[in-house]
Amino acid sequence: MTGNAQLSKATKSRTDARPPRGRKRSANSGAGQHALDDEIGLDALAGHAGYAVRRFQIWIFQDFIRTLSAVDIRPTQYSVMTVIGANPGLSQMAVAKRLGIERARLVHLLDSLEQRDLVSRIKSATDRRSHALHLTARGRTALAQFKRLAAEHERHVAEKIGKGNREKLLQILAAFT
Amino acid sequence: MTGNAQLSKATKSRTDARPPRGRKRSANSGAGQHALDDEIGLDALAGHAGYAVRRFQIWIFQDFIRTLSAVDIRPTQYSVMTVIGANPGLSQMAVAKRLGIERARLVHLLDSLEQRDLVSRIKSATDRRSHALHLTARGRTALAQFKRLAAEHERHVAEKIGKGNREKLLQILAAFT
DNA sequence: TATTGTTATACTCTATAACTATA
DNA sequence: TATAGTTATAGAGTATAACAATA
C-alpha cells in the first residue's frame, strides 16, 4: 500500500464535481493540481462503510504481519492454528467452514504449517477420507508465543482507534465471526 | 468463499450424533466430531478486531458486487470513478495515493474503465509525463446509476448491522478513509 | 451418489523492480 | 536525479472444476 492510512481530514463530500474553494481548475487542466491528499474529496465514498472497512482492514493486517514478522506468521495461519489448538481433532472441512476458507486453499496452508512442524494431519480411524488436525508439541509452544505477539498487535489497534471504540467494533461485528 | 458469513445455523446433519452439551473430547479423537459449527470455539480469535473486520469486509464486498452485478462494477472501480468524478483532472499518482492503490495496479484499472468509455486519460499540457483523468459523458451518466445501486447496497449494510451501528462504524473508522 | 482431501486453473489483489519519457 | 506512467513478475487470496479414495 502506498497510501497513508492515517487521519486525512474528512474532506466534505461534494455531490457535484467542483473544486472545493473556488480554486479554478479547468476541465482540461493538467494533472497534479492537488498539492495535498487532504484536498481530494471522497464524495459518495465517505458514506460507504465498505470503503472505510477495507482501508481499516489493510491497516490492521499490515500491523499484524509486522508485529508477528519475527515468527513469520500471517493472520490466516494464526487463525487456523488457533482453532485447531482450541478444537483438536477437527477435520479440514470443519476448519475451512468455520473460518470461511476454501478447502482447496486450506490444503496449502496446512502443507506449510505441517512442513514447519506446527500442525499434524492424523488419519481418522472412523472416516478414512478425513484427517484429524492437531498441533504438534512444537506447535503448542509456538502458538503461545504467537498469541502474546497477537495481543501486542491488538494493543496497537486499541491505541489507534481507542479502547472503547475497539470494543464497540467487536460488539457490532460479532455476528460475522 | 464457501463459508456463510452469517450466523451459521448448522444445517449439517451427521450420522454421528453427539450430545450438544457434552464437551469432553479426547486429544486423539478422529476428525468430524463437531456436528455444528457453533460448537467450534474461536478461542483467542474472538477477541481480535482484525478477524471480525476481515469477515465483515468479505461479506460487505460480496454484497456490493452482487448489488452492482447488473452494471459489472466492483468496489475498487467504483471508488476510482467516484474520486475522478468529484475531482476531475487528477493525475494517476494522485488517485493512487488518495485511495491507497498501487500506481501499477491503477494502470490496469484505468485501462478497463477507458475501454468501456467511462474514463478518459488526457495528456497534461503542463507536465507531459502525467495524465489528467476525467469521466466521459457516458461515465458521468453511468456513475449516477452506480451511486444509486451503491446506496441500495448501503441499505443492506444498515439492515444487517443496524442503522445506528453502521453510523458508529463510519465514525470510528473515519480516520482511515 | 455424496463427501474429503487433493490438484489444477483462472482471476483479483498486493508488493516490487525496472524501463521510458519526461522534469 | 527524480517523478509519472507503464510493464513484468511473484505471492496471497478467491472461485471453480475435476479426480481418487472412501462413505
GROMACS .gro file of N, CA, C and O (backbone and C1' of nucleotides) in nm, chain A residues 2 30-35 37, chain B residues 89-97 103-104 106-107 110 121-124 126-133, chain C residues 17-23, chain D residues 1-7:
model
  234
    2THR      N    1   0.056   0.212  -0.091
    2THR     CA    2   0.130   0.337  -0.091
    2THR      C    3   0.063   0.438  -0.001
    2THR      O    4   0.128   0.519   0.060
   30GLY      N    5  -0.393   2.043  -1.651
   30GLY     CA    6  -0.301   1.934  -1.630
   30GLY      C    7  -0.329   1.863  -1.500
   30GLY      O    8  -0.400   1.913  -1.413
   31ALA      N    9  -0.272   1.743  -1.489
   31ALA     CA   10  -0.288   1.667  -1.367
   31ALA      C   11  -0.200   1.727  -1.259
   31ALA      O   12  -0.115   1.811  -1.286
   32GLY      N   13  -0.218   1.681  -1.138
   32GLY     CA   14  -0.130   1.720  -1.029
   32GLY      C   15  -0.162   1.855  -0.971
   32GLY      O   16  -0.075   1.923  -0.919
   33GLN      N   17  -0.286   1.895  -0.977
   33GLN     CA   18  -0.324   2.023  -0.921
   33GLN      C   19  -0.337   2.017  -0.769
   33GLN      O   20  -0.336   2.119  -0.703
   34HIS      N   21  -0.350   1.900  -0.715
   34HIS     CA   22  -0.373   1.888  -0.572
   34HIS      C   23  -0.241   1.869  -0.499
   34HIS      O   24  -0.177   1.765  -0.511
   35ALA      N   25  -0.204   1.969  -0.423
   35ALA     CA   26  -0.077   1.960  -0.352
   35ALA      C   27  -0.087   1.859  -0.239
   35ALA      O   28   0.006   1.786  -0.211
   37ASP      N   29  -0.315   1.549  -0.031
   37ASP     CA   30  -0.421   1.450  -0.040
   37ASP      C   31  -0.549   1.501   0.025
   37ASP      O   32  -0.659   1.469  -0.017
  266GLY      N   33  -0.947   1.595  -1.344
  266GLY     CA   34  -0.815   1.648  -1.375
  266GLY      C   35  -0.704   1.588  -1.291
  266GLY      O   36  -0.587   1.616  -1.313
  267LEU      N   37  -0.743   1.505  -1.196
  267LEU     CA   38  -0.643   1.440  -1.110
  267LEU      C   39  -0.547   1.354  -1.192
  267LEU      O   40  -0.584   1.295  -1.291
  268SER      N   41  -0.424   1.346  -1.145
  268SER     CA   42  -0.326   1.257  -1.208
  268SER      C   43  -0.344   1.115  -1.154
  268SER      O   44  -0.412   1.093  -1.054
  269GLN      N   45  -0.285   1.018  -1.221
  269GLN     CA   46  -0.295   0.879  -1.175
  269GLN      C   47  -0.229   0.863  -1.038
  269GLN      O   48  -0.280   0.792  -0.952
  270MET      N   49  -0.116   0.930  -1.019
  270MET     CA   50  -0.047   0.924  -0.891
  270MET      C   51  -0.137   0.975  -0.778
  270MET      O   52  -0.145   0.916  -0.670
  271ALA      N   53  -0.206   1.086  -0.805
  271ALA     CA   54  -0.291   1.147  -0.702
  271ALA      C   55  -0.405   1.052  -0.664
  271ALA      O   56  -0.434   1.035  -0.545
  272VAL      N   57  -0.467   0.991  -0.764
  272VAL     CA   58  -0.576   0.896  -0.736
  272VAL      C   59  -0.522   0.776  -0.658
  272VAL      O   60  -0.581   0.733  -0.559
  273ALA      N   61  -0.407   0.725  -0.704
  273ALA     CA   62  -0.350   0.607  -0.639
  273ALA      C   63  -0.319   0.636  -0.492
  273ALA      O   64  -0.351   0.555  -0.403
  274LYS      N   65  -0.257   0.751  -0.466
  274LYS     CA   66  -0.222   0.785  -0.329
  274LYS      C   67  -0.346   0.806  -0.243
  274LYS      O   68  -0.352   0.760  -0.129
  280ARG      N   69   0.017   0.233  -0.787
  280ARG     CA   70   0.003   0.301  -0.915
  280ARG      C   71   0.011   0.202  -1.030
  280ARG      O   72  -0.054   0.221  -1.134
  281ALA      N   73   0.084   0.094  -1.012
  281ALA     CA   74   0.093  -0.009  -1.116
  281ALA      C   75  -0.042  -0.076  -1.139
  281ALA      O   76  -0.078  -0.112  -1.250
  283LEU      N   77  -0.336   0.066  -1.072
  283LEU     CA   78  -0.430   0.164  -1.126
  283LEU      C   79  -0.424   0.169  -1.279
  283LEU      O   80  -0.525   0.193  -1.345
  284VAL      N   81  -0.306   0.143  -1.333
  284VAL     CA   82  -0.291   0.141  -1.480
  284VAL      C   83  -0.393   0.045  -1.542
  284VAL      O   84  -0.466   0.080  -1.634
  287LEU      N   85  -0.760   0.156  -1.493
  287LEU     CA   86  -0.799   0.263  -1.584
  287LEU      C   87  -0.809   0.211  -1.728
  287LEU      O   88  -0.895   0.255  -1.805
  298ARG      N   89  -0.814   0.943  -2.029
  298ARG     CA   90  -0.685   0.997  -1.990
  298ARG      C   91  -0.650   1.108  -2.089
  298ARG      O   92  -0.643   1.083  -2.209
  299ILE      N   93  -0.626   1.229  -2.038
  299ILE     CA   94  -0.590   1.340  -2.124
  299ILE      C   95  -0.449   1.384  -2.092
  299ILE      O   96  -0.416   1.409  -1.975
  300LYS      N   97  -0.366   1.391  -2.192
  300LYS     CA   98  -0.227   1.433  -2.174
  300LYS      C   99  -0.223   1.571  -2.109
  300LYS      O  100  -0.284   1.665  -2.158
  301SER      N  101  -0.148   1.582  -2.003
  301SER     CA  102  -0.135   1.712  -1.939
  301SER      C  103  -0.044   1.801  -2.023
  301SER      O  104   0.059   1.757  -2.074
  303THR      N  105   0.091   2.084  -1.902
  303THR     CA  106   0.195   2.142  -1.816
  303THR      C  107   0.302   2.041  -1.776
  303THR      O  108   0.418   2.076  -1.762
  304ASP      N  109   0.265   1.917  -1.759
  304ASP     CA  110   0.362   1.813  -1.725
  304ASP      C  111   0.336   1.693  -1.813
  304ASP      O  112   0.247   1.613  -1.787
  305ARG      N  113   0.411   1.681  -1.918
  305ARG     CA  114   0.378   1.581  -2.019
  305ARG      C  115   0.404   1.438  -1.976
  305ARG      O  116   0.382   1.345  -2.053
  306ARG      N  117   0.453   1.422  -1.853
  306ARG     CA  118   0.464   1.285  -1.803
  306ARG      C  119   0.330   1.232  -1.755
  306ARG      O  120   0.306   1.113  -1.751
  307SER      N  121   0.243   1.325  -1.715
  307SER     CA  122   0.122   1.281  -1.644
  307SER      C  123  -0.006   1.295  -1.725
  307SER      O  124  -0.011   1.367  -1.825
  308HIS      N  125  -0.106   1.224  -1.681
  308HIS     CA  126  -0.238   1.227  -1.744
  308HIS      C  127  -0.338   1.296  -1.652
  308HIS      O  128  -0.337   1.272  -1.532
  309ALA      N  129  -0.426   1.377  -1.712
  309ALA     CA  130  -0.538   1.432  -1.636
  309ALA      C  131  -0.657   1.339  -1.657
  309ALA      O  132  -0.694   1.310  -1.771
  310LEU      N  133  -0.714   1.292  -1.548
  310LEU     CA  134  -0.822   1.194  -1.557
  310LEU      C  135  -0.958   1.263  -1.549
  310LEU      O  136  -0.980   1.351  -1.466
  371DA       P  137   1.232  -0.373  -0.454
  371DA     O5'  138   1.264  -0.400  -0.608
  371DA     C5'  139   1.256  -0.532  -0.661
  371DA     C4'  140   1.269  -0.525  -0.811
  371DA     C3'  141   1.365  -0.415  -0.861
  371DA     O3'  142   1.452  -0.472  -0.956
  371DA     C1'  143   1.153  -0.393  -0.965
  372DA       P  144   1.580  -0.391  -1.010
  372DA     O5'  145   1.530  -0.346  -1.156
  372DA     C5'  146   1.492  -0.446  -1.249
  372DA     C4'  147   1.421  -0.379  -1.365
  372DA     C3'  148   1.499  -0.263  -1.430
  372DA     O3'  149   1.495  -0.279  -1.571
  372DA     C1'  150   1.279  -0.198  -1.380
  373DC       P  151   1.613  -0.225  -1.659
  373DC     O5'  152   1.532  -0.147  -1.772
  373DC     C5'  153   1.430  -0.215  -1.845
  373DC     C4'  154   1.326  -0.113  -1.890
  373DC     C3'  155   1.386   0.012  -1.953
  373DC     O3'  156   1.361   0.009  -2.095
  373DC     C1'  157   1.204   0.061  -1.803
  374DT       P  158   1.382   0.142  -2.183
  374DT     O5'  159   1.244   0.214  -2.157
  374DT     C5'  160   1.145   0.227  -2.263
  374DT     C4'  161   1.087   0.366  -2.254
  374DT     C3'  162   1.190   0.474  -2.284
  374DT     O3'  163   1.180   0.527  -2.416
  374DT     C1'  164   1.058   0.522  -2.084
  375DA       P  165   1.041   0.582  -2.486
  375DA     O5'  166   1.021   0.719  -2.408
  375DA     C5'  167   0.892   0.782  -2.418
  375DA     C4'  168   0.890   0.902  -2.326
  375DA     C3'  169   0.992   1.012  -2.362
  375DA     O3'  170   0.933   1.113  -2.446
  375DA     C1'  171   0.979   0.972  -2.123
  376DT       P  172   0.828   1.218  -2.386
  376DT     O5'  173   0.919   1.331  -2.329
  376DT     C5'  174   0.857   1.436  -2.260
  376DT     C4'  175   0.861   1.416  -2.108
  376DT     C3'  176   0.902   1.542  -2.035
  376DT     O3'  177   0.789   1.619  -2.009
  376DT     C1'  178   0.984   1.343  -1.929
  377DA       P  179   0.806   1.775  -1.990
  377DA     O5'  180   0.876   1.788  -1.848
  377DA     C5'  181   0.799   1.761  -1.732
  377DA     C4'  182   0.890   1.764  -1.611
  377DA     C3'  183   0.963   1.896  -1.592
  377DA     O3'  184   0.896   1.971  -1.493
  377DA     C1'  185   1.102   1.705  -1.549
  378DT       P  186   2.322   1.015  -0.900
  378DT     O5'  187   2.251   1.156  -0.870
  378DT     C5'  188   2.156   1.193  -0.969
  378DT     C4'  189   2.041   1.262  -0.897
  378DT     C3'  190   1.938   1.162  -0.842
  378DT     O3'  191   1.880   1.217  -0.723
  378DT     C1'  192   1.846   1.288  -1.023
  379DA       P  193   1.773   1.127  -0.639
  379DA     O5'  194   1.632   1.174  -0.698
  379DA     C5'  195   1.595   1.311  -0.689
  379DA     C4'  196   1.461   1.331  -0.757
  379DA     C3'  197   1.355   1.227  -0.717
  379DA     O3'  198   1.234   1.295  -0.691
  379DA     C1'  199   1.378   1.235  -0.952
  380DT       P  200   1.110   1.216  -0.626
  380DT     O5'  201   1.007   1.216  -0.748
  380DT     C5'  202   0.969   1.341  -0.806
  380DT     C4'  203   0.884   1.314  -0.928
  380DT     C3'  204   0.772   1.212  -0.905
  380DT     O3'  205   0.651   1.268  -0.956
  380DT     C1'  206   0.896   1.153  -1.095
  381DA       P  207   0.513   1.189  -0.946
  381DA     O5'  208   0.486   1.146  -1.096
  381DA     C5'  209   0.444   1.243  -1.191
  381DA     C4'  210   0.384   1.176  -1.313
  381DA     C3'  211   0.275   1.072  -1.282
  381DA     O3'  212   0.170   1.084  -1.377
  381DA     C1'  213   0.464   0.965  -1.383
  382DG       P  214   0.042   0.988  -1.366
  382DG     O5'  215   0.085   0.870  -1.464
  382DG     C5'  216   0.101   0.899  -1.603
  382DG     C4'  217   0.166   0.781  -1.673
  382DG     C3'  218   0.085   0.651  -1.667
  382DG     O3'  219   0.050   0.613  -1.799
  382DG     C1'  220   0.315   0.614  -1.620
  383DT       P  221  -0.040   0.477  -1.825
  383DT     O5'  222   0.071   0.364  -1.842
  383DT     C5'  223   0.167   0.376  -1.946
  383DT     C4'  224   0.272   0.267  -1.933
  383DT     C3'  225   0.217   0.124  -1.932
  383DT     O3'  226   0.243   0.068  -2.061
  383DT     C1'  227   0.399   0.157  -1.778
  384DT       P  228   0.178  -0.073  -2.099
  384DT     O5'  229   0.286  -0.177  -2.044
  384DT     C5'  230   0.416  -0.180  -2.100
  384DT     C4'  231   0.503  -0.276  -2.020
  384DT     C3'  232   0.444  -0.417  -2.006
  384DT     O3'  233   0.531  -0.509  -2.072
  384DT     C1'  234   0.534  -0.336  -1.800
   0.00000   0.00000   0.00000
